[in-house]
Amino acid sequence: MTAVARAGSSPRWVVPSPVRHLVAVALFAAVATATVAIVDNRPDVALAGDSAAALAGELAAGALLVAAALAAQAWRPRARFTGPLAAAGIGWLLFEWNSPGAGSAFTAGLVLYAVWPPLLAQAALRGPDERPLGRGAVALLIAAYATSVGVLGLAAAAVFDPLAQGCLDCPANQLLVASDAESWHELGQLGLLLSVVWTAAFAALACGRLARFSPAGRRVVAPVLVPSAAALALFGAAAFHARERGFLSNDPTDRALWVGEMAALALVAAGVVWERARARRARSALARLVVELGASPTPGGLEGQLADALGDPSLRLLHSLGGEPGWIDSEGHAAALPSDADRVATSVVAGGRELSVLVHRRGLLDDPGFAPEIASAARLAIEHERLHASRRAQLERLRLSRARLVATADAQRRQLERDLHDGAQQRLLTLSITVRLARRKLGGGDPALERELGAAEDELGVALAELRELAHGLFPVVLSNEGLGAALEVLAERTPRLVTGALPEGRFAAPVESAAYFVVAEALRRGPNGEVAIDARREGDRLLVEVRTETQLTGEATAIEDRVGALGGALAADGHHLRAELPCGS
């Protein structure tokens, strides 16, 4: 044994795993040997009967559970799962000890012949990932152990007198307190009825757990939980069959259900081994991943490669933002760590820095060496992916900043247009009306003054027209009220050289309509002479605006490029052609 010291405490003695394994193997071998002798001594009362094949199957079912538990413990220590599983494999054989041929083991058989179902239920509810049991599972296990060991075992044994019951060749019951055949029969009936109830409750609990798990979580627990539920359901069926007589026996129905239990237990062992096989496949896939990463995956492709290699389609790779808090995905979008019980985050650390985290189903990377291997194999690729994601995040921040600037500028344009319309424009209109009324009051009395007033009225009309044109150029009211199509039609009426082709129907988001309108206005400004033809249409989730001019486009379109780019769109211009693609949703 090895002494393990902890700070502030005295050393405690821990049995090394190889010793525990040897003890478990030796115990199972002793129980199996005694079981063979008991069945051989009284095959008439044994479930295996006088069939060597049936006895071999019974021993194999128990051996498979014990071997699976020991193998799982060797792969990864988890005694709260493997301990009850190995005990269930040993307890499975103890039913045969409840037999006149058991000799000195007869009393142990009376108490423990039904112990394997609660042991299996405990292992299945813990699962290979050793989940917390929860209040419902704890209550169920207390009821199961109280029924199997308490009612069917200790309580019934306390009143069972083999001689009084007519079993003349039965060994003495070492736990007999008071002979009471009627109480023994009633306790047997009660225990079997309670066994039906708790095994049915286990099936309901197992179904509820599977329903709550994600698909990835079900792949971990189902290979053990489902066949365990089947084995316990068959035990419950056997208890229901025997409820009237008050004890489990070996009639044809009992034996048929017992064979089904054997098969289900073998599937439980296979489910435990399947977990290891899945881990081995993941390691092989990880080795292939190392080779594939030498080809430098395209930006954003590492997450998919890791998901394929580790067999978890739901896997996500999130990255840190240097010294900033929070996480981003491969596209640079903000992301949150998992909050549900089925998914966990494993840090990928290199050079003392937490570069990234893998968000995956619980238990996927429980192998202690898995995460370091991934960090070592994919360090450069993960760092490259992280830098790419950081760049995308910075570009997204820049785009959002530009979008806010454009939105602010549009709001200021609208406000200025309203101020001009409600302020200076109204004052000029009022002044023009006042001058017109003054001219009428003069009635031709002073021709010189009337000419001056007429000239002033004309100047006011020109100023008012120019102010209206200025306000319309800042931000057309029709664009906000009626949409892009109507605004372009009004622009064509005000600008005869503008020729409209197809115009989109319906409304778009205000920033999209604003950007599309000013693309056309920019083309009119940069192509001051000749005809300008426009065509605007929706294609899928994009709004396409194409402008063709007779004359060469002049100048730069920086402002409109910023406006289109702020929306995640693209602007292309070459000579006589201007084309904008704007995202507008589905």
Coordinates of C-alpha atoms in Angstrom, one line a residue:
M1 CA 0.0 0.0 0.0
T2 CA 1.0 3.6 -0.5
A3 CA 0.9 6.4 2.0
V4 CA -0.6 9.6 0.7
A5 CA -0.1 12.7 2.9
R6 CA -2.2 15.9 2.7
A7 CA -1.4 19.3 4.1
G8 CA -2.6 19.6 7.6
S9 CA -3.6 16.0 8.0
S10 CA -2.0 12.7 8.9
P11 CA -1.1 10.2 6.1
R12 CA -4.0 8.0 5.0
W13 CA -3.5 4.5 3.5
V14 CA -4.8 3.9 0.0
V15 CA -5.0 0.5 -1.6
P16 CA -3.3 0.7 -5.0
S17 CA -5.5 -0.1 -8.0
P18 CA -3.7 -3.4 -9.0
V19 CA -4.3 -4.7 -5.4
R20 CA -8.0 -3.7 -5.7
H21 CA -8.2 -5.5 -9.0
L22 CA -6.7 -8.7 -7.6
V23 CA -9.1 -8.6 -4.7
A24 CA -12.1 -8.2 -7.0
V25 CA -10.9 -11.0 -9.3
A26 CA -10.2 -13.3 -6.4
L27 CA -13.6 -12.6 -4.9
F28 CA -15.4 -13.2 -8.1
A29 CA -13.5 -16.4 -8.7
A30 CA -14.4 -17.7 -5.2
V31 CA -18.1 -16.8 -5.6
A32 CA -18.1 -18.4 -9.1
T33 CA -16.5 -21.6 -7.8
A34 CA -19.0 -21.8 -5.0
T35 CA -21.9 -21.1 -7.4
V36 CA -20.8 -24.0 -9.7
A37 CA -20.7 -26.3 -6.7
I38 CA -24.1 -25.2 -5.4
V39 CA -25.7 -25.6 -8.8
D40 CA -24.1 -29.0 -9.3
N41 CA -25.3 -30.1 -5.9
R42 CA -29.0 -29.1 -6.4
P43 CA -29.7 -28.4 -10.1
D44 CA -33.4 -28.9 -9.5
V45 CA -33.8 -25.6 -7.7
A46 CA -31.2 -23.7 -9.7
L47 CA -32.1 -21.2 -12.5
A48 CA -29.3 -22.8 -14.5
G49 CA -30.7 -26.3 -13.9
D50 CA -28.7 -29.1 -15.2
S51 CA -27.7 -27.3 -18.4
A52 CA -23.9 -26.7 -18.6
A53 CA -24.6 -24.0 -21.3
A54 CA -27.0 -22.1 -19.0
L55 CA -24.5 -22.2 -16.2
A56 CA -21.7 -21.1 -18.4
G57 CA -23.9 -18.2 -19.6
E58 CA -24.7 -17.2 -16.0
L59 CA -21.0 -17.2 -15.1
A60 CA -20.1 -15.3 -18.2
A61 CA -22.7 -12.5 -17.6
G62 CA -21.2 -11.9 -14.1
A63 CA -17.7 -12.2 -15.4
L64 CA -18.3 -9.7 -18.2
L65 CA -19.6 -7.1 -15.7
V66 CA -16.7 -7.5 -13.4
A67 CA -14.2 -7.5 -16.3
A68 CA -15.8 -4.4 -17.8
A69 CA -15.7 -2.6 -14.4
L70 CA -12.0 -3.4 -13.8
A71 CA -11.1 -2.4 -17.4
A72 CA -13.0 0.9 -17.0
Q73 CA -11.2 1.5 -13.7
A74 CA -7.9 0.8 -15.3
W75 CA -8.6 3.2 -18.2
R76 CA -9.7 6.0 -15.9
P77 CA -10.3 5.8 -12.1
R78 CA -14.0 6.3 -11.3
A79 CA -14.8 4.0 -8.4
R80 CA -18.4 5.4 -7.9
F81 CA -19.3 3.8 -11.2
T82 CA -17.0 0.8 -11.5
G83 CA -17.4 -0.3 -7.8
P84 CA -21.2 -0.9 -7.9
L85 CA -20.9 -2.4 -11.4
A86 CA -18.3 -5.0 -10.3
A87 CA -20.4 -5.8 -7.2
A88 CA -23.5 -6.3 -9.4
G89 CA -21.5 -8.8 -11.4
I90 CA -20.6 -10.8 -8.3
G91 CA -24.1 -10.3 -6.8
W92 CA -25.7 -11.7 -10.0
L93 CA -24.4 -15.2 -9.0
L94 CA -25.7 -15.0 -5.4
F95 CA -29.3 -16.0 -6.5
E96 CA -28.1 -19.6 -6.8
W97 CA -26.9 -19.5 -3.2
N98 CA -30.6 -19.3 -2.0
S99 CA -30.6 -23.1 -2.3
P100 CA -30.5 -26.2 -0.1
G101 CA -27.3 -27.1 -1.7
A102 CA -25.5 -23.9 -0.6
G103 CA -24.2 -25.4 2.7
S104 CA -22.7 -22.7 5.0
A105 CA -23.4 -20.0 2.4
F106 CA -27.1 -20.6 2.6
T107 CA -27.7 -17.7 5.0
A108 CA -25.8 -15.3 2.8
G109 CA -27.9 -16.5 -0.1
L110 CA -31.1 -15.7 1.9
V111 CA -30.0 -12.1 2.4
L112 CA -28.3 -11.3 -0.8
Y113 CA -30.0 -13.3 -3.6
A114 CA -31.7 -10.1 -4.9
V115 CA -28.8 -7.6 -4.3
W116 CA -27.6 -7.3 -7.9
P117 CA -30.6 -5.2 -9.2
P118 CA -30.0 -2.2 -6.9
L119 CA -26.2 -2.4 -7.4
L120 CA -26.7 -2.3 -11.2
A121 CA -29.2 0.6 -10.8
Q122 CA -26.6 2.6 -8.8
A123 CA -23.9 2.0 -11.5
A124 CA -26.3 2.9 -14.3
L125 CA -27.5 6.1 -12.7
R126 CA -23.9 7.2 -12.0
G127 CA -23.0 6.4 -15.6
P128 CA -19.5 6.3 -17.1
D129 CA -19.1 10.0 -16.5
E130 CA -20.1 9.7 -12.9
R131 CA -22.9 12.3 -12.9
P132 CA -24.4 13.5 -9.6
L133 CA -27.3 11.2 -8.7
G134 CA -29.8 13.8 -7.8
R135 CA -32.5 13.6 -5.1
G136 CA -34.9 11.4 -7.2
A137 CA -32.1 8.9 -8.0
V138 CA -31.0 8.8 -4.3
A139 CA -34.6 8.2 -3.1
L140 CA -35.0 5.4 -5.7
L141 CA -31.7 3.7 -4.7
I142 CA -32.7 3.8 -1.0
A143 CA -36.0 2.2 -1.8
A144 CA -34.3 -0.4 -4.0
Y145 CA -31.7 -1.4 -1.4
A146 CA -34.4 -1.4 1.4
T147 CA -36.5 -3.7 -0.7
S148 CA -33.9 -6.1 -2.0
V149 CA -31.7 -6.4 1.1
G150 CA -34.1 -5.2 3.8
V151 CA -37.5 -6.7 3.0
L152 CA -36.6 -9.7 0.7
G153 CA -33.3 -10.3 2.5
L154 CA -32.9 -9.5 6.2
A155 CA -36.6 -9.2 7.2
A156 CA -37.7 -12.4 5.4
A157 CA -34.6 -14.3 6.7
A158 CA -35.4 -13.3 10.3
V159 CA -38.7 -15.3 10.2
F160 CA -37.8 -18.1 7.8
D161 CA -37.4 -21.4 9.4
P162 CA -36.4 -24.0 6.8
L163 CA -37.6 -27.0 8.9
A164 CA -41.0 -25.4 9.6
Q165 CA -41.3 -24.6 5.9
G166 CA -40.7 -28.2 5.0
C167 CA -37.2 -27.9 3.6
L168 CA -35.7 -30.8 5.5
D169 CA -32.4 -30.7 3.7
C170 CA -31.9 -27.0 3.9
P171 CA -28.9 -25.8 6.1
A172 CA -29.7 -23.9 9.2
N173 CA -30.7 -20.2 8.9
Q174 CA -28.2 -18.3 11.1
L175 CA -30.4 -15.2 11.1
L176 CA -33.6 -16.8 12.3
V177 CA -35.2 -14.8 15.1
A178 CA -38.7 -16.2 15.2
S179 CA -40.3 -18.8 13.0
D180 CA -43.3 -17.3 11.2
A181 CA -44.3 -18.9 7.9
E182 CA -47.2 -16.5 7.4
S183 CA -45.0 -13.4 7.9
W184 CA -42.4 -14.8 5.7
H185 CA -45.0 -15.2 2.9
E186 CA -46.4 -11.7 3.4
L187 CA -42.9 -10.2 3.4
G188 CA -42.0 -12.0 0.2
Q189 CA -45.2 -10.7 -1.5
L190 CA -44.5 -7.2 -0.2
G191 CA -40.9 -7.2 -1.3
L192 CA -41.8 -8.5 -4.8
L193 CA -44.5 -5.9 -5.2
L194 CA -42.1 -3.2 -4.1
S195 CA -39.5 -4.6 -6.6
V196 CA -42.1 -4.1 -9.4
V197 CA -42.7 -0.5 -8.3
W198 CA -39.0 0.5 -8.0
T199 CA -37.9 -1.1 -11.2
A200 CA -40.8 0.6 -13.1
A201 CA -39.7 3.9 -11.4
F202 CA -36.1 3.3 -12.6
A203 CA -37.3 2.8 -16.2
A204 CA -39.3 6.1 -16.0
L205 CA -36.2 7.9 -14.4
A206 CA -33.9 6.5 -17.1
C207 CA -36.3 7.7 -19.9
G208 CA -36.5 11.1 -18.3
R209 CA -32.7 11.4 -18.1
L210 CA -32.3 10.3 -21.7
A211 CA -34.9 12.9 -22.8
R212 CA -33.1 15.7 -21.0
F213 CA -29.7 14.9 -22.4
S214 CA -28.5 16.4 -25.6
P215 CA -27.8 14.0 -28.5
A216 CA -24.1 14.1 -27.6
G217 CA -24.9 13.3 -23.9
R218 CA -27.1 10.4 -24.9
R219 CA -24.3 8.8 -26.8
V220 CA -22.3 8.7 -23.6
V221 CA -24.9 7.3 -21.2
A222 CA -27.3 5.3 -23.4
P223 CA -24.9 2.3 -24.0
V224 CA -25.0 1.6 -20.2
L225 CA -28.3 3.1 -19.1
V226 CA -30.5 1.5 -21.7
P227 CA -29.4 -2.2 -21.3
S228 CA -29.4 -1.7 -17.5
A229 CA -33.0 -0.5 -17.7
A230 CA -33.8 -3.6 -19.8
A231 CA -32.2 -5.9 -17.2
L232 CA -34.1 -4.3 -14.3
A233 CA -37.3 -4.3 -16.2
L234 CA -36.9 -8.1 -16.7
F235 CA -36.2 -8.5 -13.0
G236 CA -39.4 -6.5 -12.3
A237 CA -41.3 -8.7 -14.6
A238 CA -40.0 -11.8 -12.8
A239 CA -41.0 -10.2 -9.5
F240 CA -44.5 -9.5 -10.9
H241 CA -44.8 -13.1 -12.0
A242 CA -43.8 -14.4 -8.5
R243 CA -45.8 -11.9 -6.5
E244 CA -48.6 -14.4 -5.5
R245 CA -46.3 -17.2 -4.4
G246 CA -44.1 -14.8 -2.5
F247 CA -40.7 -15.9 -3.7
L248 CA -38.6 -16.0 -6.9
S249 CA -38.2 -19.5 -8.3
N250 CA -37.1 -21.3 -11.4
D251 CA -40.2 -22.2 -13.4
P252 CA -40.1 -21.9 -17.2
T253 CA -41.3 -18.2 -17.1
D254 CA -38.6 -17.4 -14.5
R255 CA -35.9 -19.0 -16.6
A256 CA -37.0 -17.3 -19.8
L257 CA -36.8 -13.9 -18.0
W258 CA -33.5 -14.9 -16.4
V259 CA -32.0 -15.6 -19.9
G260 CA -33.2 -12.1 -21.0
E261 CA -31.4 -10.6 -17.9
M262 CA -28.2 -12.4 -18.9
A263 CA -28.3 -10.9 -22.4
A264 CA -29.0 -7.4 -21.0
L265 CA -26.1 -7.7 -18.5
A266 CA -23.8 -8.7 -21.4
L267 CA -25.0 -5.6 -23.3
V268 CA -24.2 -3.4 -20.2
A269 CA -20.6 -4.7 -20.2
A270 CA -20.5 -4.1 -24.0
G271 CA -21.6 -0.5 -23.4
V272 CA -18.8 0.0 -21.0
V273 CA -16.3 -1.4 -23.4
W274 CA -17.8 0.7 -26.2
E275 CA -16.9 3.9 -24.3
R276 CA -13.2 2.8 -24.4
A277 CA -13.5 1.9 -28.1
R278 CA -14.9 5.3 -28.8
A279 CA -12.0 6.9 -26.9
R280 CA -9.5 4.9 -28.9
R281 CA -11.1 5.9 -32.1
A282 CA -10.9 9.5 -31.0
R283 CA -7.2 9.1 -30.3
S284 CA -6.7 7.6 -33.7
A285 CA -8.6 10.4 -35.3
L286 CA -6.5 12.8 -33.3
A287 CA -3.4 11.3 -34.7
R288 CA -4.8 11.7 -38.2
L289 CA -5.6 15.3 -37.3
V290 CA -2.0 16.0 -36.5
V291 CA -1.1 15.0 -40.1
E292 CA -4.0 17.0 -41.6
L293 CA -3.0 20.1 -39.6
G294 CA 0.3 20.1 -41.4
A295 CA -1.6 21.3 -44.4
S296 CA -2.8 24.4 -42.4
P297 CA -6.6 24.3 -42.5
T298 CA -8.5 27.2 -44.0
P299 CA -9.5 29.9 -41.5
G300 CA -12.6 28.7 -39.7
G301 CA -12.1 25.1 -40.7
L302 CA -10.2 23.9 -37.5
E303 CA -13.4 23.6 -35.5
G304 CA -14.9 21.2 -38.0
Q305 CA -11.8 19.1 -38.2
L306 CA -11.7 18.8 -34.4
A307 CA -15.4 17.9 -34.3
D308 CA -14.9 15.1 -36.9
A309 CA -11.7 13.9 -35.2
L310 CA -13.3 13.7 -31.7
G311 CA -16.7 12.4 -32.8
D312 CA -18.7 15.3 -31.4
P313 CA -20.6 17.3 -34.1
S314 CA -21.7 19.8 -31.4
L315 CA -18.1 20.7 -30.6
R316 CA -17.2 24.4 -30.7
L317 CA -13.8 26.1 -30.6
L318 CA -13.8 29.5 -28.8
H319 CA -10.9 31.9 -28.5
S320 CA -9.7 34.5 -26.1
L321 CA -9.3 38.2 -27.0
G322 CA -5.8 38.6 -25.6
G323 CA -6.2 40.5 -22.3
E324 CA -9.9 41.4 -22.9
P325 CA -12.7 39.5 -21.2
G326 CA -15.1 37.2 -23.1
W327 CA -14.8 34.7 -25.9
I328 CA -15.3 34.8 -29.7
D329 CA -16.0 32.1 -32.2
S330 CA -14.1 31.4 -35.4
E331 CA -16.0 34.1 -37.3
G332 CA -15.1 36.7 -34.7
H333 CA -18.6 36.9 -33.1
A334 CA -19.0 37.1 -29.3
A335 CA -19.8 33.7 -27.8
A336 CA -20.6 32.4 -24.3
L337 CA -19.4 29.4 -22.4
P338 CA -21.9 26.6 -21.9
S339 CA -24.3 26.7 -19.0
D340 CA -26.1 23.4 -19.3
A341 CA -24.9 20.2 -17.5
D342 CA -24.4 18.2 -20.7
R343 CA -21.7 20.4 -22.1
V344 CA -18.3 21.5 -20.6
A345 CA -15.4 23.7 -21.6
T346 CA -11.9 22.4 -21.7
S347 CA -9.1 25.0 -21.8
V348 CA -6.3 24.8 -24.3
V349 CA -3.2 26.3 -22.7
A350 CA 0.1 26.9 -24.4
G351 CA 3.1 28.8 -23.0
G352 CA 1.2 29.5 -19.8
R353 CA -1.6 31.3 -21.7
E354 CA -5.2 30.2 -22.1
L355 CA -5.5 30.5 -25.9
S356 CA -8.8 28.9 -26.5
V357 CA -11.5 26.6 -25.1
L358 CA -13.1 23.5 -26.5
V359 CA -16.9 23.4 -25.8
H360 CA -17.9 19.7 -26.0
R361 CA -20.2 17.1 -24.5
R362 CA -19.4 15.9 -21.0
G363 CA -16.9 13.1 -20.8
L364 CA -15.4 13.5 -24.3
L365 CA -12.0 14.6 -22.9
D366 CA -12.0 12.9 -19.6
D367 CA -8.9 11.0 -20.5
P368 CA -6.3 13.1 -18.6
G369 CA -3.9 13.1 -21.5
F370 CA -6.4 14.1 -24.2
A371 CA -6.5 17.9 -23.7
P372 CA -2.6 18.3 -23.5
E373 CA -2.3 16.2 -26.7
I374 CA -4.8 18.4 -28.5
A375 CA -3.0 21.5 -27.3
S376 CA 0.4 20.1 -28.4
A377 CA -0.8 18.7 -31.8
A378 CA -2.9 21.7 -32.8
R379 CA -1.1 24.5 -31.0
L380 CA 0.0 26.4 -34.2
A381 CA -3.3 25.8 -35.9
I382 CA -5.3 27.0 -32.9
E383 CA -3.1 30.0 -32.6
H384 CA -3.6 30.7 -36.3
E385 CA -7.3 30.3 -35.9
R386 CA -7.4 32.5 -32.9
L387 CA -5.5 35.3 -34.6
H388 CA -7.9 35.0 -37.6
A389 CA -10.9 35.2 -35.3
S390 CA -9.4 38.2 -33.5
R391 CA -8.9 39.9 -36.8
R392 CA -12.5 39.1 -37.8
A393 CA -13.7 40.5 -34.5
Q394 CA -11.7 43.7 -35.0
L395 CA -13.1 44.1 -38.5
E396 CA -16.6 43.5 -37.1
R397 CA -16.1 46.1 -34.5
L398 CA -14.8 48.5 -37.2
R399 CA -17.9 47.7 -39.3
L400 CA -20.2 48.3 -36.4
S401 CA -18.4 51.6 -35.7
R402 CA -18.8 52.7 -39.3
A403 CA -22.5 51.7 -39.2
R404 CA -23.0 53.8 -36.0
L405 CA -21.3 56.7 -37.7
V406 CA -23.4 56.4 -40.8
A407 CA -26.6 56.0 -38.7
T408 CA -25.6 59.1 -36.7
A409 CA -24.9 61.1 -40.0
D410 CA -28.3 60.0 -41.4
A411 CA -30.1 61.1 -38.2
Q412 CA -28.3 64.4 -38.4
R413 CA -29.3 64.7 -42.1
R414 CA -32.9 64.0 -41.3
Q415 CA -32.9 66.5 -38.4
L416 CA -31.3 69.2 -40.6
E417 CA -33.8 68.5 -43.4
R418 CA -36.6 68.9 -40.9
D419 CA -35.0 72.1 -39.5
L420 CA -34.7 73.6 -42.9
H421 CA -38.3 72.6 -43.8
D422 CA -39.9 73.8 -40.6
G423 CA -37.6 76.8 -40.1
A424 CA -35.9 78.7 -42.9
Q425 CA -38.1 77.3 -45.7
Q426 CA -41.3 78.3 -43.9
R427 CA -39.9 81.8 -43.1
L428 CA -39.0 82.3 -46.8
L429 CA -42.4 81.1 -47.8
T430 CA -44.0 83.5 -45.3
L431 CA -41.8 86.4 -46.5
S432 CA -42.7 85.6 -50.2
I433 CA -46.4 85.7 -49.4
T434 CA -46.0 89.0 -47.5
V435 CA -44.2 90.6 -50.5
R436 CA -47.0 89.4 -52.8
L437 CA -49.6 90.9 -50.5
A438 CA -47.7 94.2 -50.4
R439 CA -47.6 94.4 -54.2
R440 CA -51.4 93.9 -54.3
K441 CA -52.0 96.6 -51.8
L442 CA -49.9 99.1 -53.9
G443 CA -52.3 98.5 -56.8
G444 CA -49.9 100.0 -59.4
G445 CA -49.5 103.3 -57.4
D446 CA -45.7 103.3 -57.6
P447 CA -44.3 101.4 -60.6
A448 CA -40.7 101.6 -59.4
L449 CA -41.6 100.2 -56.0
E450 CA -43.7 97.5 -57.5
R451 CA -40.8 96.4 -59.8
E452 CA -38.5 96.2 -56.8
L453 CA -41.1 94.1 -54.8
G454 CA -41.6 91.9 -57.9
A455 CA -37.8 91.4 -58.1
A456 CA -37.7 90.6 -54.4
E457 CA -40.5 88.1 -54.8
D458 CA -38.7 86.4 -57.7
E459 CA -35.5 86.2 -55.6
L460 CA -37.4 84.7 -52.8
G461 CA -38.9 82.1 -55.1
V462 CA -35.4 81.1 -56.4
A463 CA -34.0 81.0 -52.8
L464 CA -37.0 78.9 -51.7
A465 CA -36.5 76.5 -54.7
E466 CA -32.7 76.2 -53.9
L467 CA -33.5 75.6 -50.2
R468 CA -36.0 72.9 -51.1
E469 CA -33.4 71.3 -53.4
L470 CA -30.8 71.5 -50.6
A471 CA -33.1 69.9 -48.1
H472 CA -34.1 67.2 -50.6
G473 CA -30.4 66.5 -51.2
L474 CA -29.7 66.2 -47.5
F475 CA -32.3 63.5 -47.0
P476 CA -35.5 63.1 -49.1
V477 CA -38.6 62.9 -47.0
V478 CA -40.2 60.4 -49.4
L479 CA -37.4 57.9 -48.7
S480 CA -38.5 57.7 -45.1
N481 CA -42.2 57.8 -45.8
E482 CA -42.7 55.6 -48.9
G483 CA -39.4 53.7 -49.4
L484 CA -36.7 53.3 -52.0
G485 CA -38.8 52.8 -55.1
A486 CA -40.9 55.9 -54.6
A487 CA -37.8 57.9 -53.7
L488 CA -36.0 56.9 -56.9
E489 CA -39.1 57.8 -58.9
V490 CA -39.2 61.2 -57.4
L491 CA -35.5 61.7 -58.0
A492 CA -36.1 60.7 -61.7
E493 CA -38.9 63.3 -61.9
R494 CA -36.5 66.0 -60.5
T495 CA -33.6 64.9 -62.7
P496 CA -34.8 64.3 -66.3
R497 CA -31.5 62.6 -67.4
L498 CA -32.1 59.8 -64.8
V499 CA -33.8 56.8 -66.5
T500 CA -35.3 54.2 -64.2
G501 CA -35.5 50.6 -65.0
A502 CA -36.7 47.9 -62.6
L503 CA -37.3 49.3 -59.1
P504 CA -37.8 47.1 -56.0
E505 CA -41.2 46.7 -54.4
G506 CA -41.8 46.8 -50.7
R507 CA -39.7 48.2 -47.9
F508 CA -36.2 47.5 -46.7
A509 CA -34.3 48.4 -43.5
A510 CA -33.8 52.2 -43.3
P511 CA -30.0 52.0 -43.5
V512 CA -30.3 49.8 -46.7
E513 CA -32.7 52.1 -48.4
S514 CA -30.6 55.1 -47.4
A515 CA -27.4 53.5 -48.8
A516 CA -29.1 52.4 -52.1
Y517 CA -30.6 55.9 -52.6
F518 CA -27.2 57.7 -52.1
V519 CA -25.5 55.2 -54.5
V520 CA -27.7 56.6 -57.2
A521 CA -27.3 60.2 -56.0
E522 CA -23.5 59.6 -56.0
A523 CA -23.6 58.3 -59.6
L524 CA -25.5 61.5 -60.7
R525 CA -22.9 63.6 -59.0
R526 CA -19.9 61.8 -60.5
G527 CA -21.5 61.6 -64.0
P528 CA -22.6 65.2 -64.4
N529 CA -23.5 64.9 -68.0
G530 CA -25.4 62.5 -70.2
E531 CA -28.1 59.9 -69.3
V532 CA -27.9 57.8 -66.2
A533 CA -29.7 54.5 -66.1
I534 CA -30.5 52.7 -62.9
D535 CA -31.8 49.2 -62.1
A536 CA -32.5 48.0 -58.5
R537 CA -33.8 44.5 -57.6
R538 CA -33.8 42.0 -54.8
E539 CA -31.9 38.7 -55.3
G540 CA -32.3 36.4 -52.4
D541 CA -31.0 38.1 -49.3
R542 CA -29.2 40.9 -51.3
L543 CA -30.4 44.2 -52.8
L544 CA -28.5 44.9 -56.1
V545 CA -28.3 48.5 -57.4
E546 CA -26.7 49.0 -60.8
V547 CA -26.0 52.4 -62.3
R548 CA -24.8 53.0 -65.9
T549 CA -23.7 56.4 -67.1
E550 CA -23.0 57.8 -70.6
T551 CA -20.1 59.8 -69.4
Q552 CA -17.0 58.7 -67.4
L553 CA -17.5 58.6 -63.7
T554 CA -15.2 61.1 -62.0
G555 CA -13.9 61.6 -58.5
E556 CA -13.8 59.3 -55.5
A557 CA -16.7 57.6 -53.8
T558 CA -15.2 57.2 -50.4
A559 CA -18.2 58.4 -48.5
I560 CA -20.6 56.0 -50.2
E561 CA -18.1 53.1 -50.0
D562 CA -18.1 53.7 -46.2
R563 CA -21.9 53.7 -46.1
V564 CA -22.1 50.4 -48.1
G565 CA -19.2 48.8 -46.2
A566 CA -20.8 49.7 -42.9
L567 CA -23.7 47.4 -43.8
G568 CA -21.5 44.5 -44.8
G569 CA -22.1 45.3 -48.5
A570 CA -19.8 45.7 -51.5
L571 CA -19.4 48.6 -54.0
A572 CA -17.7 48.2 -57.4
A573 CA -17.1 51.1 -59.9
D574 CA -15.3 51.0 -63.2
G575 CA -15.7 53.8 -65.8
H576 CA -19.4 54.0 -66.7
H577 CA -20.7 51.4 -64.2
L578 CA -21.5 51.5 -60.5
R579 CA -22.7 48.4 -58.7
A580 CA -23.7 48.0 -55.1
E581 CA -24.7 44.8 -53.2
L582 CA -26.4 45.3 -49.9
P583 CA -27.6 42.6 -47.4
C584 CA -31.3 43.0 -46.8
G585 CA -32.2 39.7 -45.1
S586 CA -34.5 37.0 -46.4

